[in-house]
XYZ file of C-alpha atoms in Angstrom:
454
model
C -9.953 4.873 -13.436
C -9.736 8.626 -12.809
C -12.587 10.949 -11.884
C -12.529 14.762 -11.813
C -11.715 16.620 -8.609
C -12.742 20.252 -9.028
C -11.058 23.354 -7.689
C -12.998 26.583 -7.199
C -11.711 27.951 -10.522
C -12.629 24.758 -12.356
C -16.155 24.905 -10.955
C -16.521 28.508 -12.077
C -15.414 27.452 -15.555
C -17.938 24.597 -15.538
C -20.738 27.004 -14.566
C -19.815 29.677 -17.116
C -22.552 30.318 -19.656
C -25.282 28.709 -17.552
C -28.190 30.515 -15.955
C -27.179 31.210 -12.353
C -30.718 31.226 -10.997
C -31.433 27.892 -12.653
C -28.291 26.334 -11.164
C -29.151 27.648 -7.703
C -32.687 26.294 -7.957
C -31.376 22.833 -8.819
C -28.743 22.965 -6.107
C -31.157 24.087 -3.399
C -33.670 21.399 -4.360
C -30.940 18.745 -4.311
C -29.905 19.758 -0.792
C -33.462 19.696 0.507
C -34.326 16.361 -1.068
C -31.155 14.689 0.158
C -31.665 16.102 3.659
C -35.192 14.694 3.805
C -34.051 11.350 2.421
C -31.245 11.051 4.953
C -33.303 12.365 7.917
C -36.904 11.352 7.159
C -38.120 11.878 10.739
C -36.771 15.409 11.047
C -39.414 18.153 11.246
C -37.467 21.358 11.942
C -34.659 22.445 9.619
C -32.549 25.546 10.238
C -30.298 26.911 7.499
C -27.358 29.130 8.431
C -26.785 31.107 5.250
C -24.028 33.373 4.025
C -24.416 36.209 1.559
C -23.076 34.439 -1.545
C -24.312 31.765 -3.919
C -23.902 29.091 -1.264
C -26.277 31.015 0.967
C -28.664 31.301 -1.960
C -28.643 27.519 -2.322
C -29.474 27.256 1.375
C -32.397 29.674 1.112
C -33.852 27.769 -1.811
C -33.467 24.544 0.161
C -35.538 26.118 2.934
C -38.291 26.961 0.434
C -38.325 23.400 -0.883
C -38.462 21.987 2.632
C -41.444 24.194 3.441
C -43.202 23.061 0.267
C -42.695 19.495 1.486
C -44.445 20.329 4.757
C -41.389 20.634 6.955
C -40.753 23.478 9.359
C -37.780 25.333 7.899
C -36.191 28.751 8.352
C -33.060 30.758 7.717
C -31.573 31.677 11.061
C -28.340 32.009 12.984
C -30.052 30.505 16.028
C -29.788 26.744 15.569
C -31.305 25.866 18.926
C -34.071 23.272 18.650
C -33.200 22.281 15.093
C -33.609 18.653 14.086
C -31.241 19.248 11.149
C -28.908 22.170 10.423
C -28.144 23.191 6.851
C -24.670 24.731 6.614
C -24.752 27.284 3.779
C -22.276 29.827 5.108
C -19.391 29.459 2.658
C -19.060 27.824 -0.735
C -16.272 26.875 -3.113
C -14.887 30.406 -3.204
C -13.906 30.409 0.469
C -10.252 30.431 1.472
C -8.276 31.413 4.530
C -9.770 31.806 8.000
C -13.393 32.688 8.825
C -13.934 36.117 10.348
C -14.963 36.374 13.968
C -18.718 36.538 13.323
C -18.636 33.559 10.980
C -16.430 31.626 13.398
C -19.055 32.136 16.120
C -21.752 30.757 13.816
C -19.586 27.756 12.992
C -18.978 27.119 16.680
C -22.734 27.250 17.339
C -23.395 24.778 14.523
C -20.811 22.346 15.890
C -22.097 22.719 19.439
C -25.731 22.053 18.526
C -27.201 18.644 19.168
C -28.311 18.127 15.581
C -26.890 16.568 12.415
C -25.431 18.963 9.847
C -25.967 18.944 6.090
C -23.327 21.017 4.305
C -24.028 22.690 0.969
C -21.180 21.865 -1.457
C -18.604 21.488 1.346
C -18.304 22.216 5.045
C -17.855 25.919 5.752
C -14.231 26.640 6.578
C -12.731 24.187 4.054
C -10.765 25.448 1.063
C -12.426 23.673 -1.860
C -9.261 23.790 -3.983
C -6.781 22.369 -1.465
C -8.588 20.775 1.479
C -6.861 23.203 3.832
C -8.641 24.433 6.955
C -7.343 27.760 8.242
C -9.502 28.166 11.328
C -13.016 27.335 12.526
C -14.699 24.686 10.384
C -18.075 22.979 10.357
C -18.165 19.261 11.121
C -20.769 17.974 8.677
C -22.557 14.650 8.814
C -23.579 14.884 5.160
C -22.289 17.027 2.321
C -24.354 17.557 -0.826
C -21.866 18.762 -3.408
C -22.829 20.093 -6.811
C -21.801 18.548 -10.134
C -18.654 16.772 -8.938
C -16.386 16.170 -5.996
C -14.146 19.014 -4.941
C -10.494 18.616 -4.004
C -11.348 19.767 -0.479
C -13.767 16.875 -0.020
C -11.063 14.265 -0.628
C -7.847 15.846 0.674
C -7.224 16.156 4.409
C -7.921 17.914 6.620
C -11.015 18.978 4.663
C -12.105 15.391 4.019
C -12.495 14.812 7.763
C -15.141 17.560 7.949
C -17.304 16.300 5.078
C -19.116 13.294 6.510
C -20.923 11.291 3.834
C -20.619 12.928 0.423
C -23.415 12.896 -2.159
C -22.853 14.373 -5.614
C -25.895 16.194 -7.042
C -26.399 16.541 -10.790
C -27.306 20.171 -11.554
C -27.060 19.919 -15.329
C -23.406 20.772 -15.973
C -21.112 18.983 -18.364
C -18.216 16.940 -17.051
C -14.859 18.676 -17.498
C -11.244 17.619 -17.253
C -9.557 18.734 -14.037
C -5.949 19.096 -12.976
C -6.308 16.791 -9.968
C -8.032 13.438 -10.198
C -9.664 10.893 -7.910
C -8.428 7.328 -8.436
C -11.028 4.559 -8.633
C -10.679 0.800 -8.319
C -10.647 0.465 -12.091
C -6.975 1.447 -12.042
C -6.151 -2.143 -11.069
C -7.150 -3.191 -14.577
C -3.891 -1.534 -15.670
C -1.735 -3.896 -13.580
C -0.161 -6.545 -15.857
C -1.062 -10.099 -14.867
C 1.233 -13.062 -15.358
C 1.016 -14.488 -18.864
C 1.442 -18.042 -20.038
C 4.606 -17.104 -21.909
C 6.323 -15.632 -18.833
C 8.625 -17.210 -16.271
C 9.314 -16.138 -12.704
C 11.888 -13.583 -13.824
C 9.911 -11.916 -16.601
C 6.770 -11.780 -14.407
C 8.519 -9.180 -12.236
C 11.743 -9.355 -10.218
C 12.057 -7.307 -7.013
C 15.028 -6.695 -4.733
C 14.367 -5.342 -1.227
C 17.323 -3.634 0.484
C 17.083 -3.120 4.243
C 16.719 -5.043 7.437
C 19.188 -3.816 10.039
C 19.518 -5.761 13.270
C 16.332 -5.393 15.312
C 14.289 -4.243 12.307
C 14.016 -7.376 10.209
C 10.236 -7.318 10.082
C 10.006 -4.395 7.653
C 11.832 -5.999 4.719
C 10.009 -9.274 5.364
C 6.674 -7.487 4.986
C 7.847 -5.674 1.843
C 9.138 -8.879 0.270
C 6.010 -10.880 1.058
C 3.835 -8.053 -0.240
C 5.789 -7.968 -3.494
C 5.135 -11.670 -3.970
C 1.438 -11.301 -3.178
C 1.262 -8.329 -5.557
C 2.130 -10.893 -8.229
C 5.886 -10.447 -8.616
C 7.475 -13.666 -9.837
C 10.835 -13.407 -8.065
C 11.768 -11.520 -4.892
C 15.132 -11.226 -3.159
C 16.251 -9.430 -0.007
C 19.647 -7.801 0.566
C 20.225 -7.783 4.329
C 23.077 -7.590 6.868
C 24.932 -10.869 7.123
C 24.235 -11.314 10.843
C 20.467 -11.113 10.311
C 20.408 -13.867 7.698
C 19.071 -16.565 10.091
C 15.949 -14.495 10.671
C 15.226 -14.171 6.962
C 15.998 -17.834 6.267
C 13.272 -18.790 8.716
C 10.793 -16.012 7.959
C 10.911 -15.854 4.161
C 10.499 -19.203 2.452
C 10.165 -18.069 -1.146
C 12.574 -15.133 -1.254
C 16.235 -15.368 -2.234
C 18.636 -13.946 0.369
C 21.664 -11.804 -0.359
C 23.772 -11.497 2.825
C 25.653 -8.201 2.844
C 28.717 -6.818 4.613
C 27.676 -4.811 7.646
C 28.762 -2.316 10.227
C 27.118 -2.690 13.627
C 24.162 -4.621 12.264
C 23.508 -2.240 9.356
C 24.281 -2.762 5.683
C 27.669 -1.195 5.012
C 28.622 0.907 1.973
C 31.004 -1.832 0.854
C 27.880 -3.918 0.134
C 26.920 -1.611 -2.714
C 28.858 -3.520 -5.370
C 27.186 -6.920 -4.765
C 23.804 -5.233 -4.331
C 24.215 -3.315 -7.599
C 25.315 -6.474 -9.402
C 22.226 -8.306 -8.209
C 19.960 -5.299 -8.823
C 21.050 -5.089 -12.444
C 18.969 -8.224 -13.053
C 15.933 -6.904 -11.129
C 12.902 -5.136 -12.507
C 12.704 -2.855 -9.462
C 14.456 -2.212 -6.157
C 12.865 -1.205 -2.849
C 15.314 0.629 -0.589
C 14.720 1.541 3.030
C 12.485 -0.866 4.979
C 14.273 -1.433 8.281
C 17.527 -0.098 6.795
C 18.473 1.942 9.855
C 19.886 5.452 10.023
C 23.339 6.908 10.070
C 26.161 7.724 7.710
C 26.497 4.157 6.423
C 22.882 3.582 5.396
C 22.695 7.109 3.950
C 25.704 6.357 1.764
C 24.092 3.113 0.623
C 20.926 4.937 -0.435
C 22.791 7.780 -2.139
C 25.028 5.505 -4.161
C 22.295 3.060 -5.128
C 20.181 5.918 -6.465
C 23.181 7.219 -8.378
C 24.419 3.906 -9.755
C 21.317 1.818 -10.435
C 19.495 2.209 -13.742
C 16.411 0.227 -12.689
C 13.211 1.603 -11.089
C 13.569 2.296 -7.364
C 11.052 2.926 -4.594
C 12.482 4.644 -1.503
C 10.713 4.328 1.827
C 11.222 4.590 5.583
C 14.880 4.936 6.620
C 15.854 5.334 2.973
C 14.207 8.757 3.113
C 16.166 9.952 6.138
C 18.120 13.101 5.255
C 17.700 12.279 1.582
C 19.013 14.996 -0.712
C 17.832 15.723 -4.279
C 19.374 13.353 -6.805
C 19.534 12.898 -10.539
C 18.590 9.643 -12.203
C 16.857 8.683 -15.426
C 15.151 5.528 -14.204
C 11.696 5.763 -12.556
C 11.772 6.653 -8.867
C 9.001 6.726 -6.266
C 9.279 8.184 -2.759
C 6.691 6.969 -0.232
C 6.862 9.210 2.860
C 4.381 9.693 5.651
C 3.816 13.231 6.933
C 6.734 13.226 9.359
C 9.183 11.927 6.769
C 7.965 14.380 4.167
C 8.264 17.235 6.634
C 11.930 16.401 7.166
C 12.514 16.219 3.402
C 11.013 19.683 2.943
C 12.396 21.317 6.069
C 8.917 21.657 7.560
C 7.153 20.378 10.665
C 4.913 17.354 10.181
C 2.011 19.523 11.378
C 2.609 21.822 8.388
C 2.451 18.859 6.034
C -0.786 17.696 7.697
C -2.325 21.124 7.106
C -1.022 21.528 3.523
C -0.923 18.011 2.113
C -1.530 18.941 -1.523
C 1.166 21.599 -1.543
C 3.597 19.358 0.334
C 3.242 16.465 -2.119
C 3.698 18.788 -5.080
C 6.753 20.432 -3.552
C 8.388 17.082 -2.909
C 7.732 15.835 -6.452
C 9.227 18.989 -7.918
C 12.192 19.086 -5.520
C 13.251 15.504 -6.122
C 12.130 15.257 -9.741
C 10.205 12.033 -9.211
C 6.879 10.644 -8.035
C 5.999 11.357 -4.409
C 3.390 9.151 -2.764
C 2.287 10.873 0.448
C 0.678 8.258 2.660
C -2.517 8.873 4.619
C -6.273 8.336 4.541
C -6.060 10.407 1.370
C -2.927 9.004 -0.239
C -1.626 11.614 -2.688
C 0.416 10.709 -5.756
C 2.255 13.727 -7.148
C 4.444 13.849 -10.240
C 6.635 16.818 -11.267
C 4.659 19.490 -13.108
C 1.415 17.492 -13.134
C -1.794 17.313 -11.158
C -2.161 15.159 -8.069
C -3.967 11.836 -8.038
C -5.910 11.139 -4.843
C -6.447 7.577 -3.586
C -9.039 7.452 -0.818
C -10.558 3.963 -0.733
C -8.941 2.707 2.459
C -10.108 2.084 6.000
C -8.657 2.870 9.451
C -7.241 -0.677 9.484
C -4.271 0.745 7.554
C -3.194 2.663 10.664
C -0.951 -0.119 11.913
C 2.796 -0.660 12.120
C 4.222 -2.189 8.946
C 1.408 -1.065 6.684
C 3.809 1.238 4.846
C 6.276 -1.597 4.284
C 3.504 -3.583 2.632
C 2.758 -0.637 0.351
C 6.439 -0.394 -0.578
C 6.446 -4.007 -1.673
C 3.378 -3.494 -3.829
C 4.852 -0.414 -5.510
C 8.054 -2.338 -6.222
C 6.130 -5.261 -7.720
C 4.140 -3.002 -10.032
C 7.278 -1.131 -11.117
C 8.949 -4.477 -11.800
C 6.059 -5.345 -14.107
C 6.950 -2.324 -16.218
C 4.263 0.108 -15.098
C 4.919 3.853 -15.430
C 5.908 5.229 -12.025
C 2.877 7.428 -11.271
C 0.509 4.723 -12.466
C 2.353 2.077 -10.443
C 2.237 4.202 -7.296
C -1.468 4.999 -7.616
C -2.375 1.403 -8.464
C -0.337 0.163 -5.506
C -2.039 2.606 -3.138
C -5.416 1.468 -4.459
C -4.626 -2.239 -4.040
C -3.312 -1.501 -0.541
C -6.467 0.402 0.384
C -8.870 -2.137 -1.102
C -7.043 -4.896 0.775
C -7.896 -3.037 3.987
C -11.567 -3.613 3.210
C -11.023 -7.385 3.080
C -9.638 -7.790 6.614
C -11.070 -7.416 10.133
C -11.114 -3.767 11.090
C -10.357 -4.277 14.776
C -6.959 -5.642 15.689
C -5.691 -5.809 12.100
C -1.942 -6.145 11.529
C 0.071 -5.419 8.419
C 0.497 -9.058 7.444
C -3.296 -9.331 7.186
C -3.091 -6.930 4.246
C -0.613 -9.180 2.470
C -2.979 -12.124 2.560
C -5.789 -9.995 1.129
C -3.832 -8.729 -1.883
C -4.550 -11.707 -4.183
C -8.267 -11.305 -3.457
C -8.113 -7.669 -4.546
C -6.062 -8.298 -7.670
C -8.216 -11.257 -8.734
C -11.534 -9.534 -8.050
C -13.554 -8.168 -10.974
C -13.461 -4.377 -10.883
């Protein structure tokens, strides 16, 4: 369910007490063998090596390649290479490459040859995934012992190419941050014979301002397909005809409105209904402004059931206090606004941003992206990275919100529910056409994912 993701310090701890020369010999051989396996027709290999252990791995790889009859050398001139071995920087690198190293990185990226990175692409911070300047674009990364945080967290993950983990004889260790696997779906409660539609998981979706009715529809349908037994939507009264036609199975709660948005005077009927729910999803299509903000603030303050907050529910959200489980599901732009940062800063510092949000709001923060990050206050981050580019479509986040709500309604702990929901969401993306996919395609694939043997 959870695999280690190593930081630089955790790798040093794993290597402590082992013979350094022996580890380098195994690492260099692993790089060479994987390079030859991946590029069997290549004859000329050029390794660009730094002065540290990573460079030592690269030099040993060159020796192994020569023993195998390949032309191989250590050089900064990569012209004419069939394959380039990037061994400039290892797990200890952080910050921005110096000018000389940046020139070498630029030459590697400009060469017309595939690149095999040793441990991780030079320029990536192994502990965070941050990229401070020039960075190698690898086609293949041979990483030692276990995956590093920087191989799974963006932007570093986008420089790794295919990742192969090489066994160099170290023992597996517990790490602060973890990689989520598909086995987490085994933790999702399935409907039992002794349950009814209410006890199988009851979800209330609050949102749907005029002109944005699609979002709560997607969230509600996703909650059903994520195996909730009963789903209701609280929506502005004037939008009710849309939901009556679009949602066959969901119960509708028409709410007082102001200008097509749910009004604060709707809080009492919503809270009364929510008291019978297992979880509430607030925000899909809710709209922005003083009225919706008041609805979100008061629901968070007054409800004692699990709540997932998404989309417009996150707009200008301030820290709150509540005892019941809470999950925030921002994308980078939304999280930037919550933290007072630009979205570009969040993109460059995803791990730090998710942690800051979890600590600031005192709840689980699920930062959406190719590497969905699930952060909980004072704990390590769980990384979910099983999805495909098909998730980059409007409404995909609303689907995820519905899944999170369904899993919370089934009684799952909030971090576990968020990570399991992200995993189901990502695995569903593998079950649909990759070109032209829309969010509702994901909904139809959810039962396949949840029924599939893991």
